[in-house]
GROMACS .gro file of C-alpha atoms in nm:
model
  456
    1MET     CA    1 -13.751  -7.215  -1.360
    2ARG     CA    2 -13.602  -7.426  -1.635
    3SER     CA    3 -13.362  -7.685  -1.511
    4ARG     CA    4 -13.024  -7.743  -1.673
    5THR     CA    5 -12.859  -8.080  -1.720
    6PHE     CA    6 -12.488  -8.112  -1.657
    7ARG     CA    7 -12.255  -8.391  -1.758
    8SER     CA    8 -12.119  -8.570  -1.457
    9LYS     CA    9 -11.746  -8.568  -1.404
   10SER     CA   10 -11.732  -8.945  -1.413
   11ALA     CA   11 -11.920  -8.982  -1.748
   12PRO     CA   12 -11.685  -9.059  -2.037
   13ILE     CA   13 -11.661  -8.832  -2.348
   14ALA     CA   14 -11.719  -8.997  -2.682
   15GLU     CA   15 -11.443  -8.993  -2.942
   16SER     CA   16 -11.674  -8.832  -3.199
   17GLU     CA   17 -11.737  -8.537  -2.967
   18ILE     CA   18 -11.364  -8.489  -2.917
   19LEU     CA   19 -11.305  -8.490  -3.294
   20LEU     CA   20 -11.591  -8.240  -3.343
   21LEU     CA   21 -11.447  -8.000  -3.083
   22VAL     CA   22 -11.098  -8.027  -3.233
   23SER     CA   23 -11.229  -7.956  -3.585
   24LYS     CA   24 -11.428  -7.652  -3.461
   25PHE     CA   25 -11.122  -7.518  -3.281
   26ALA     CA   26 -10.905  -7.571  -3.591
   27ASN     CA   27 -11.160  -7.391  -3.812
   28LEU     CA   28 -11.179  -7.104  -3.562
   29VAL     CA   29 -10.800  -7.066  -3.557
   30ALA     CA   30 -10.783  -7.074  -3.938
   31ALA     CA   31 -11.063  -6.818  -3.968
   32LYS     CA   32 -10.892  -6.588  -3.718
   33ILE     CA   33 -10.565  -6.612  -3.910
   34GLU     CA   34 -10.743  -6.534  -4.238
   35THR     CA   35 -10.990  -6.266  -4.125
   36GLY     CA   36 -10.830  -6.123  -3.812
   37THR     CA   37 -11.142  -6.156  -3.593
   38THR     CA   38 -11.301  -6.412  -3.357
   39ASN     CA   39 -11.664  -6.308  -3.409
   40GLY     CA   40 -11.858  -6.603  -3.549
   41LYS     CA   41 -12.098  -6.398  -3.763
   42LYS     CA   42 -11.817  -6.188  -3.913
   43ILE     CA   43 -11.613  -6.499  -3.982
   44ALA     CA   44 -11.909  -6.667  -4.153
   45ALA     CA   45 -11.983  -6.355  -4.362
   46LEU     CA   46 -11.620  -6.318  -4.464
   47LEU     CA   47 -11.564  -6.685  -4.546
   48ASP     CA   48 -11.891  -6.740  -4.731
   49PRO     CA   49 -12.057  -6.405  -4.826
   50GLN     CA   50 -12.326  -6.575  -5.040
   51LEU     CA   51 -12.466  -6.783  -4.754
   52HIS     CA   52 -12.427  -6.505  -4.498
   53PRO     CA   53 -12.459  -6.166  -4.681
   54ARG     CA   54 -12.377  -5.855  -4.480
   55PRO     CA   55 -12.647  -5.586  -4.478
   56PRO     CA   56 -12.541  -5.268  -4.668
   57LYS     CA   57 -12.433  -4.977  -4.452
   58PRO     CA   58 -12.689  -4.695  -4.493
   59SER     CA   59 -12.560  -4.367  -4.641
   60ARG     CA   60 -12.578  -4.038  -4.460
   61ARG     CA   61 -12.834  -3.911  -4.710
   62GLY     CA   62 -13.045  -4.225  -4.710
   63ARG     CA   63 -12.913  -4.406  -5.017
   64GLN     CA   64 -12.606  -4.609  -5.100
   65LEU     CA   65 -12.346  -4.445  -5.327
   66PRO     CA   66 -12.172  -4.649  -5.594
   67GLU     CA   67 -11.809  -4.724  -5.527
   68GLY     CA   68 -11.567  -4.457  -5.655
   69VAL     CA   69 -11.826  -4.177  -5.684
   70CYS     CA   70 -11.767  -3.839  -5.518
   71SER     CA   71 -11.968  -3.794  -5.198
   72GLY     CA   72 -11.999  -3.419  -5.258
   73CYS     CA   73 -12.125  -3.366  -5.611
   74ARG     CA   74 -12.221  -3.737  -5.674
   75LYS     CA   75 -12.117  -3.690  -6.038
   76ARG     CA   76 -11.741  -3.710  -6.078
   77ASP     CA   77 -11.507  -3.990  -5.977
   78ALA     CA   78 -11.349  -3.961  -5.634
   79ALA     CA   79 -10.973  -3.935  -5.595
   80PRO     CA   80 -10.797  -4.265  -5.519
   81GLY     CA   81 -10.816  -4.334  -5.148
   82LEU     CA   82 -11.050  -4.039  -5.083
   83LYS     CA   83 -11.428  -3.984  -5.074
   84SER     CA   84 -11.448  -3.663  -5.282
   85CYS     CA   85 -11.320  -3.543  -5.618
   86GLN     CA   86 -11.057  -3.273  -5.672
   87ALA     CA   87 -11.314  -3.007  -5.771
   88CYS     CA   88 -11.511  -3.052  -5.448
   89ARG     CA   89 -11.190  -3.049  -5.247
   90ASP     CA   90 -11.086  -2.719  -5.409
   91ARG     CA   91 -11.430  -2.569  -5.343
   92LYS     CA   92 -11.418  -2.673  -4.979
   93ARG     CA   93 -11.065  -2.534  -4.946
   94ARG     CA   94 -11.179  -2.196  -5.083
   95GLU     CA   95 -11.464  -2.190  -4.833
   96TRP     CA   96 -11.221  -2.258  -4.549
   97SER     CA   97 -10.988  -1.982  -4.665
   98ARG     CA   98 -11.275  -1.731  -4.685
   99ARG     CA   99 -11.390  -1.825  -4.337
  100ALA     CA  100 -11.038  -1.785  -4.200
  101LYS     CA  101 -10.978  -1.435  -4.338
  102PRO     CA  102 -10.929  -1.204  -4.038
  103ALA     CA  103 -11.003  -0.889  -4.239
  104GLN     CA  104 -11.367  -0.991  -4.285
  105LEU     CA  105 -11.407  -1.041  -3.910
  106LEU     CA  106 -11.299  -0.685  -3.849
  107LEU     CA  107 -11.564  -0.558  -4.088
  108VAL     CA  108 -11.845  -0.744  -3.908
  109THR     CA  109 -11.841  -0.518  -3.603
  110ARG     CA  110 -11.814  -0.198  -3.810
  111PRO     CA  111 -11.917  -0.232  -4.174
  112ALA     CA  112 -11.766   0.012  -4.422
  113VAL     CA  113 -11.804   0.071  -4.794
  114GLU     CA  114 -11.484  -0.071  -4.941
  115ALA     CA  115 -11.341   0.012  -5.277
  116SER     CA  116 -11.242  -0.291  -5.481
  117PRO     CA  117 -10.867  -0.345  -5.423
  118LEU     CA  118 -10.620  -0.396  -5.703
  119CYS     CA  119 -10.507  -0.741  -5.807
  120LEU     CA  120 -10.190  -0.869  -5.636
  121GLY     CA  121 -10.082  -1.041  -5.956
  122CYS     CA  122 -10.097  -0.769  -6.223
  123ASN     CA  123 -10.161  -0.465  -5.999
  124LYS     CA  124 -10.381  -0.319  -6.277
  125ARG     CA  125 -10.734  -0.460  -6.262
  126ASP     CA  126 -10.973  -0.487  -5.968
  127ALA     CA  127 -10.964  -0.807  -5.766
  128VAL     CA  128 -11.259  -1.044  -5.744
  129PRO     CA  129 -11.463  -0.976  -5.427
  130GLY     CA  130 -11.338  -1.204  -5.153
  131LEU     CA  131 -11.012  -1.285  -5.337
  132THR     CA  132 -10.677  -1.113  -5.387
  133ILE     CA  133 -10.646  -1.149  -5.767
  134CYS     CA  134 -10.857  -1.050  -6.067
  135GLN     CA  135 -11.047  -1.285  -6.298
  136THR     CA  136 -10.783  -1.263  -6.573
  137CYS     CA  137 -10.507  -1.372  -6.337
  138ARG     CA  138 -10.732  -1.651  -6.210
  139ASP     CA  139 -10.781  -1.776  -6.567
  140ARG     CA  140 -10.409  -1.756  -6.638
  141ARG     CA  141 -10.332  -1.946  -6.320
  142ARG     CA  142 -10.584  -2.213  -6.416
  143PHE     CA  143 -10.426  -2.244  -6.763
  144ARG     CA  144 -10.080  -2.279  -6.608
  145ASP     CA  145 -10.208  -2.546  -6.368
  146ASN     CA  146 -10.370  -2.740  -6.652
  147ARG     CA  147 -10.052  -2.718  -6.860
  148ALA     CA  148  -9.847  -2.844  -6.564
  149LEU     CA  149 -10.092  -3.130  -6.510
  150LYS     CA  150 -10.066  -3.229  -6.877
  151GLN     CA  151  -9.688  -3.239  -6.837
  152GLY     CA  152  -9.727  -3.452  -6.523
  153LYS     CA  153  -9.603  -3.187  -6.278
  154CYS     CA  154  -9.742  -3.035  -5.959
  155SER     CA  155  -9.978  -2.740  -6.014
  156GLY     CA  156  -9.820  -2.550  -5.724
  157CYS     CA  157  -9.442  -2.572  -5.769
  158LYS     CA  158  -9.442  -2.697  -6.133
  159ILE     CA  159  -9.136  -2.909  -6.042
  160ARG     CA  160  -9.223  -3.218  -5.839
  161ASP     CA  161  -9.457  -3.501  -5.935
  162PRO     CA  162  -9.811  -3.474  -5.791
  163VAL     CA  163  -9.977  -3.725  -5.561
  164PRO     CA  164 -10.159  -3.991  -5.769
  165GLY     CA  165 -10.511  -3.867  -5.837
  166LEU     CA  166 -10.446  -3.511  -5.713
  167LYS     CA  167 -10.311  -3.189  -5.864
  168SER     CA  168 -10.036  -3.099  -5.614
  169CYS     CA  169  -9.738  -3.276  -5.463
  170GLN     CA  170  -9.713  -3.378  -5.100
  171LYS     CA  171  -9.484  -3.088  -5.006
  172CYS     CA  172  -9.723  -2.826  -5.147
  173ARG     CA  173 -10.016  -2.996  -4.974
  174ASP     CA  174  -9.837  -2.986  -4.638
  175MET     CA  175  -9.746  -2.620  -4.688
  176LYS     CA  176 -10.107  -2.531  -4.776
  177ARG     CA  177 -10.233  -2.722  -4.473
  178GLN     CA  178  -9.995  -2.525  -4.249
  179GLN     CA  179 -10.125  -2.199  -4.397
  180TYR     CA  180 -10.486  -2.295  -4.325
  181SER     CA  181 -10.407  -2.398  -3.968
  182ARG     CA  182 -10.219  -2.071  -3.916
  183ARG     CA  183 -10.516  -1.872  -4.049
  184GLU     CA  184 -10.756  -2.058  -3.823
  185LYS     CA  185 -10.540  -1.982  -3.519
  186GLN     CA  186 -10.517  -1.618  -3.624
  187THR     CA  187 -10.894  -1.604  -3.669
  188LYS     CA  188 -10.957  -1.739  -3.320
  189LEU     CA  189 -10.705  -1.495  -3.177
  190LEU     CA  190 -10.868  -1.201  -3.354
  191GLU     CA  191 -11.213  -1.309  -3.237
  192ALA     CA  192 -11.089  -1.317  -2.878
  193THR     CA  193 -10.919  -0.980  -2.927
  194GLU     CA  194 -11.238  -0.825  -3.066
  195LEU     CA  195 -11.436  -0.951  -2.767
  196LEU     CA  196 -11.186  -0.816  -2.515
  197ASP     CA  197 -11.080  -0.494  -2.687
  198LYS     CA  198 -11.357  -0.232  -2.690
  199ARG     CA  199 -11.144   0.049  -2.830
  200PRO     CA  200 -11.250   0.204  -3.163
  201LEU     CA  201 -11.081   0.053  -3.466
  202SER     CA  202 -10.833   0.269  -3.655
  203LYS     CA  203 -10.814   0.308  -4.031
  204CYS     CA  204 -10.538   0.143  -4.231
  205SER     CA  205 -10.246   0.382  -4.281
  206SER     CA  206 -10.196   0.260  -4.639
  207CYS     CA  207 -10.536   0.241  -4.809
  208ARG     CA  208 -10.735   0.461  -4.563
  209ILE     CA  209 -11.041   0.248  -4.641
  210ARG     CA  210 -11.033  -0.071  -4.436
  211TYR     CA  211 -10.973  -0.099  -4.063
  212ALA     CA  212 -10.630  -0.195  -3.938
  213VAL     CA  213 -10.554  -0.523  -3.767
  214PRO     CA  214 -10.525  -0.480  -3.387
  215LYS     CA  215 -10.172  -0.380  -3.277
  216PHE     CA  216 -10.082  -0.301  -3.641
  217LYS     CA  217 -10.111   0.004  -3.866
  218LEU     CA  218 -10.217  -0.189  -4.178
  219CYS     CA  219 -10.520  -0.394  -4.267
  220GLN     CA  220 -10.481  -0.761  -4.350
  221LEU     CA  221 -10.497  -0.706  -4.727
  222CYS     CA  222 -10.228  -0.435  -4.723
  223LYS     CA  223 -10.013  -0.656  -4.500
  224ASN     CA  224 -10.042  -0.939  -4.752
  225ARG     CA  225  -9.952  -0.703  -5.036
  226SER     CA  226  -9.652  -0.568  -4.846
  227ASN     CA  227  -9.528  -0.919  -4.774
  228PHE     CA  228  -9.579  -1.012  -5.140
  229ARG     CA  229  -9.376  -0.710  -5.262
  230ALA     CA  230  -9.099  -0.772  -5.008
  231ARG     CA  231  -9.078  -1.137  -5.113
  232ARG     CA  232  -9.059  -1.039  -5.481
  233LEU     CA  233  -8.780  -0.784  -5.411
  234VAL     CA  234  -8.582  -1.041  -5.214
  235GLN     CA  235  -8.613  -1.285  -5.505
  236GLN     CA  236  -8.479  -1.013  -5.737
  237GLY     CA  237  -8.180  -0.958  -5.504
  238LYS     CA  238  -8.279  -0.609  -5.386
  239CYS     CA  239  -8.338  -0.451  -5.048
  240SER     CA  240  -8.699  -0.501  -4.937
  241SER     CA  241  -8.711  -0.151  -4.784
  242CYS     CA  242  -8.538   0.096  -5.019
  243LYS     CA  243  -8.565  -0.130  -5.331
  244SER     CA  244  -8.239   0.006  -5.475
  245ARG     CA  245  -7.940  -0.128  -5.282
  246TYR     CA  246  -7.812  -0.480  -5.232
  247PRO     CA  247  -7.917  -0.649  -4.905
  248VAL     CA  248  -7.674  -0.781  -4.648
  249LEU     CA  249  -7.584  -1.145  -4.707
  250GLY     CA  250  -7.843  -1.365  -4.539
  251LEU     CA  251  -8.083  -1.075  -4.468
  252LYS     CA  252  -8.362  -0.893  -4.655
  253THR     CA  253  -8.251  -0.530  -4.605
  254CYS     CA  254  -7.934  -0.337  -4.680
  255GLN     CA  255  -7.701  -0.198  -4.415
  256ASN     CA  256  -7.829   0.156  -4.475
  257CYS     CA  257  -8.190   0.063  -4.390
  258ARG     CA  258  -8.078  -0.146  -4.093
  259ASP     CA  259  -7.889   0.153  -3.947
  260LYS     CA  260  -8.194   0.376  -4.006
  261ARG     CA  261  -8.421   0.142  -3.815
  262ARG     CA  262  -8.181   0.117  -3.522
  263ARG     CA  263  -8.176   0.492  -3.464
  264PRO     CA  264  -8.478   0.661  -3.298
  265LYS     CA  265  -8.730   0.838  -3.520
  266LYS     CA  266  -8.664   1.185  -3.374
  267GLN     CA  267  -8.293   1.145  -3.433
  268ARG     CA  268  -8.351   1.029  -3.793
  269VAL     CA  269  -8.566   1.338  -3.865
  270GLU     CA  270  -8.299   1.572  -3.726
  271GLU     CA  271  -8.027   1.401  -3.931
  272THR     CA  272  -8.237   1.428  -4.247
  273LYS     CA  273  -8.290   1.802  -4.189
  274ARG     CA  274  -7.919   1.851  -4.129
  275SER     CA  275  -7.828   1.659  -4.443
  276PHE     CA  276  -8.065   1.876  -4.652
  277ASN     CA  277  -8.019   2.220  -4.493
  278GLY     CA  278  -7.667   2.199  -4.352
  279PHE     CA  279  -7.528   2.290  -4.012
  280GLY     CA  280  -7.645   2.636  -3.905
  281GLY     CA  281  -7.764   2.724  -4.255
  282SER     CA  282  -7.420   2.679  -4.414
  283THR     CA  283  -7.354   2.458  -4.714
  284ASP     CA  284  -7.201   2.124  -4.619
  285SER     CA  285  -6.972   1.926  -4.843
  286VAL     CA  286  -7.001   1.550  -4.830
  287VAL     CA  287  -6.669   1.392  -4.921
  288ILE     CA  288  -6.707   1.056  -5.090
  289SER     CA  289  -6.358   1.029  -5.239
  290ASN     CA  290  -6.030   0.931  -5.074
  291PRO     CA  291  -5.660   0.950  -5.165
  292ASN     CA  292  -5.519   0.669  -5.372
  293ASP     CA  293  -5.385   0.404  -5.139
  294THR     CA  294  -5.450   0.032  -5.169
  295LYS     CA  295  -5.285  -0.072  -4.840
  296HIS     CA  296  -5.398   0.175  -4.576
  297ALA     CA  297  -5.720   0.083  -4.395
  298LEU     CA  298  -5.853   0.439  -4.405
  299TYR     CA  299  -5.858   0.465  -4.783
  300GLU     CA  300  -6.144   0.250  -4.912
  301GLY     CA  301  -6.306   0.497  -5.147
  302PRO     CA  302  -6.334   0.480  -5.526
  303GLN     CA  303  -6.017   0.519  -5.729
  304VAL     CA  304  -5.974   0.608  -6.096
  305PRO     CA  305  -5.699   0.413  -6.273
  306LYS     CA  306  -5.506   0.631  -6.520
  307LEU     CA  307  -5.181   0.590  -6.706
  308PRO     CA  308  -4.907   0.659  -6.615
  309VAL     CA  309  -5.002   0.823  -6.279
  310LEU     CA  310  -5.298   0.724  -6.061
  311LYS     CA  311  -5.500   1.020  -5.935
  312PRO     CA  312  -5.804   1.024  -5.705
  313PRO     CA  313  -6.142   1.122  -5.854
  314PRO     CA  314  -6.275   1.475  -5.788
  315ARG     CA  315  -6.455   1.550  -5.461
  316LEU     CA  316  -6.832   1.581  -5.458
  317GLU     CA  317  -7.019   1.819  -5.231
  318VAL     CA  318  -7.383   1.894  -5.152
  319VAL     CA  319  -7.522   2.217  -5.297
  320GLY     CA  320  -7.857   2.374  -5.209
  321LYS     CA  321  -8.082   2.423  -4.907
  322GLY     CA  322  -8.431   2.303  -4.829
  323LYS     CA  323  -8.433   2.046  -5.110
  324PRO     CA  324  -8.264   1.716  -5.190
  325PRO     CA  325  -7.892   1.781  -5.238
  326ASN     CA  326  -7.737   1.808  -5.583
  327PHE     CA  327  -7.383   1.682  -5.632
  328ARG     CA  328  -7.122   1.881  -5.821
  329VAL     CA  329  -6.743   1.875  -5.846
  330ALA     CA  330  -6.576   2.082  -5.575
  331ASN     CA  331  -6.334   2.350  -5.698
  332SER     CA  332  -6.149   2.390  -5.368
  333ALA     CA  333  -5.786   2.287  -5.365
  334ASP     CA  334  -5.801   2.164  -5.005
  335GLU     CA  335  -5.719   1.805  -4.936
  336PRO     CA  336  -6.027   1.586  -4.891
  337LEU     CA  337  -6.107   1.467  -4.541
  338VAL     CA  338  -6.027   1.103  -4.463
  339LEU     CA  339  -6.284   0.945  -4.235
  340GLU     CA  340  -6.218   0.687  -3.967
  341GLN     CA  341  -6.509   0.477  -4.092
  342PRO     CA  342  -6.540   0.349  -4.450
  343VAL     CA  343  -6.752   0.533  -4.702
  344GLU     CA  344  -6.999   0.241  -4.708
  345ALA     CA  345  -7.105   0.323  -4.351
  346MET     CA  346  -7.210   0.678  -4.448
  347ASN     CA  347  -7.585   0.716  -4.487
  348LEU     CA  348  -7.589   0.879  -4.832
  349GLN     CA  349  -7.926   0.812  -4.991
  350ASN     CA  350  -7.835   0.996  -5.311
  351VAL     CA  351  -7.532   0.778  -5.386
  352ASP     CA  352  -7.632   0.462  -5.570
  353SER     CA  353  -7.443   0.180  -5.405
  354ARG     CA  354  -7.494  -0.048  -5.705
  355ARG     CA  355  -7.275   0.160  -5.938
  356CYS     CA  356  -6.898   0.161  -5.948
  357GLY     CA  357  -6.741   0.462  -5.775
  358SER     CA  358  -6.474   0.499  -6.045
  359CYS     CA  359  -6.640   0.453  -6.382
  360TYR     CA  360  -7.007   0.498  -6.274
  361LYS     CA  361  -7.106   0.249  -6.546
  362HIS     CA  362  -7.093  -0.104  -6.411
  363ASP     CA  363  -7.254  -0.262  -6.108
  364VAL     CA  364  -7.049  -0.366  -5.807
  365ARG     CA  365  -7.070  -0.666  -5.582
  366PRO     CA  366  -7.222  -0.632  -5.233
  367GLY     CA  367  -6.965  -0.491  -4.993
  368ARG     CA  368  -6.741  -0.336  -5.264
  369LEU     CA  369  -6.706   0.012  -5.407
  370GLN     CA  370  -6.554  -0.065  -5.749
  371CYS     CA  371  -6.649  -0.294  -6.031
  372GLU     CA  372  -6.434  -0.588  -6.135
  373SER     CA  373  -6.301  -0.416  -6.450
  374CYS     CA  374  -6.178  -0.108  -6.259
  375ILE     CA  375  -6.015  -0.321  -5.989
  376HIS     CA  376  -5.847  -0.537  -6.253
  377SER     CA  377  -5.721  -0.237  -6.454
  378MET     CA  378  -5.591  -0.065  -6.139
  379GLU     CA  379  -5.403  -0.380  -6.037
  380GLU     CA  380  -5.251  -0.403  -6.385
  381VAL     CA  381  -5.133  -0.040  -6.369
  382LEU     CA  382  -4.983  -0.087  -6.023
  383ALA     CA  383  -4.811  -0.409  -6.130
  384GLU     CA  384  -4.671  -0.239  -6.442
  385ARG     CA  385  -4.533   0.056  -6.244
  386LYS     CA  386  -4.392  -0.180  -5.982
  387ALA     CA  387  -4.220  -0.385  -6.256
  388LEU     CA  388  -4.069  -0.065  -6.398
  389GLY     CA  389  -3.946   0.034  -6.050
  390LEU     CA  390  -4.154   0.354  -6.030
  391CYS     CA  391  -4.362   0.511  -5.754
  392ALA     CA  392  -4.737   0.451  -5.768
  393ASP     CA  393  -4.800   0.830  -5.777
  394CYS     CA  394  -4.497   0.969  -5.962
  395ASP     CA  395  -4.192   0.866  -6.164
  396ASP     CA  396  -3.944   0.862  -5.870
  397VAL     CA  397  -3.780   0.555  -5.723
  398PRO     CA  398  -3.995   0.402  -5.445
  399VAL     CA  399  -3.871   0.327  -5.095
  400PRO     CA  400  -3.753  -0.036  -5.049
  401GLY     CA  401  -4.045  -0.243  -4.920
  402SER     CA  402  -4.308   0.007  -5.040
  403ASN     CA  403  -4.471   0.113  -5.367
  404ARG     CA  404  -4.425   0.488  -5.311
  405CYS     CA  405  -4.134   0.727  -5.296
  406GLU     CA  406  -4.012   0.902  -4.981
  407ILE     CA  407  -4.206   1.223  -5.050
  408HIS     CA  408  -4.544   1.058  -5.116
  409LEU     CA  409  -4.496   0.812  -4.830
  410THR     CA  410  -4.426   1.093  -4.582
  411SER     CA  411  -4.714   1.309  -4.707
  412MET     CA  412  -4.950   1.013  -4.690
  413ARG     CA  413  -4.854   0.942  -4.329
  414GLU     CA  414  -4.888   1.308  -4.227
  415HIS     CA  415  -5.220   1.338  -4.402
  416SER     CA  416  -5.348   1.019  -4.237
  417ALA     CA  417  -5.244   1.132  -3.887
  418LYS     CA  418  -5.396   1.478  -3.937
  419ALA     CA  419  -5.720   1.333  -4.071
  420GLN     CA  420  -5.748   1.093  -3.780
  421LYS     CA  421  -5.696   1.376  -3.532
  422TYR     CA  422  -5.957   1.596  -3.703
  423ALA     CA  423  -6.211   1.314  -3.723
  424ARG     CA  424  -6.155   1.219  -3.358
  425ALA     CA  425  -6.198   1.582  -3.255
  426ARG     CA  426  -6.526   1.616  -3.445
  427VAL     CA  427  -6.667   1.293  -3.306
  428LEU     CA  428  -6.572   1.394  -2.952
  429GLN     CA  429  -6.720   1.741  -2.991
  430ARG     CA  430  -7.048   1.605  -3.125
  431SER     CA  431  -7.069   1.357  -2.839
  432LEU     CA  432  -7.011   1.642  -2.589
  433ASP     CA  433  -7.288   1.842  -2.756
  434GLY     CA  434  -7.526   1.546  -2.724
  435LYS     CA  435  -7.555   1.496  -3.099
  436CYS     CA  436  -7.519   1.192  -3.319
  437THR     CA  437  -7.158   1.094  -3.394
  438TYR     CA  438  -7.256   0.895  -3.704
  439TYR     CA  439  -7.203   1.182  -3.950
  440VAL     CA  440  -6.859   1.339  -3.989
  441ARG     CA  441  -6.859   1.647  -4.212
  442GLU     CA  442  -6.621   1.926  -4.302
  443LYS     CA  443  -6.620   2.249  -4.105
  444LYS     CA  444  -6.439   2.577  -4.139
  445ALA     CA  445  -6.065   2.598  -4.071
  446SER     CA  446  -6.109   2.851  -3.791
  447HIS     CA  447  -6.353   2.626  -3.611
  448GLN     CA  448  -6.115   2.333  -3.654
  449GLN     CA  449  -5.827   2.527  -3.501
  450ASN     CA  450  -6.041   2.636  -3.205
  451LEU     CA  451  -6.159   2.280  -3.156
  452LEU     CA  452  -5.807   2.140  -3.167
  453SER     CA  453  -5.673   2.401  -2.927
  454ARG     CA  454  -5.956   2.321  -2.685
  455LEU     CA  455  -5.924   1.940  -2.701
  456PHE     CA  456  -5.553   1.875  -2.750
   0.00000   0.00000   0.00000
């Protein structure tokens, strides 16, 4: 065994040794401050790389790549701060998106001959296999992206500045990353569902070609198309369900479609049959006009401003059985029924809620029944008649504190009370019969008298 020599505790230390130790310690502290490490070899290589060269780190493929070259294609320049170029990144992203498509997983267990779907962009040509758009739309999208890049804008939103060396901004990149992570989670969930669920797959209720996603009636492609159409309708300011009315503020559907969805399906079918065929085979008249009154809460229907006397528009009623109703002007001289609920709450699919109820020319705002021009002209007529000291409906002197004379004021009150009683009686009778109280329609006078005598 080799012996070791130790300095005795009593032996003095030379001054030169002390200076050498102090200089080494000072150099070590300076090297640590400069390089951030205490390893002697690393410090020597960092301080003097020519005397102590570091061996090159071997590449994954056996050879060293030049600095700034893409590690994927080895041809183009890599993006700043990254190892691959933008083209390789896009190719890898497309591969990830194809792997994460749940619709392809459903076709693995039961292959089927699929017809090429239509493009989601133009809805005319066939889409490229594995994608949702056709080749023409792909070329147009590429041209738009290149034009945005030449202008120095993001290729996704065309608004914000892109990340240096990339095509998209940071917000679009984060949004795309969230979409990929969501697809991966959905893919894993569908794989687990396919392993656990042994029931036969059902066909898509829309295309009748592909198989529906579990717990849904549509396949993944039809779901994406439906979401795309709904998003486009919402951007246009239309209801995403009926595509014709204005949606409720802050929502995607109108009040009519929301009320339809709340009611059960069986009840909706019965109401549709009643609205087309009438009660008991008789023709029903749907009243959509109200007497002219701007103060009473019951009268919210369309009004036609005329000089010098304001008159309500003619009543409309449904004519025909077993087919969609046709509206015509009613010839009966009876007073129209005043409903307890506004006309907007009535589920009339044939009445276009976008048009003014007075002139039928201009569009109305959401929640209103008349356009701005009709409301303004009606207010001018009422103000003119009030300035002249005339009744709003005739040329008599109005009652103090009101805009109508004694005769019209009394008739309006009687008509309102009678209409409320009739409407309450109909609603109560329909609730006793176990029917929906949402629709209130006219009935024969004899039936009304019998109903009133039975209830009041």
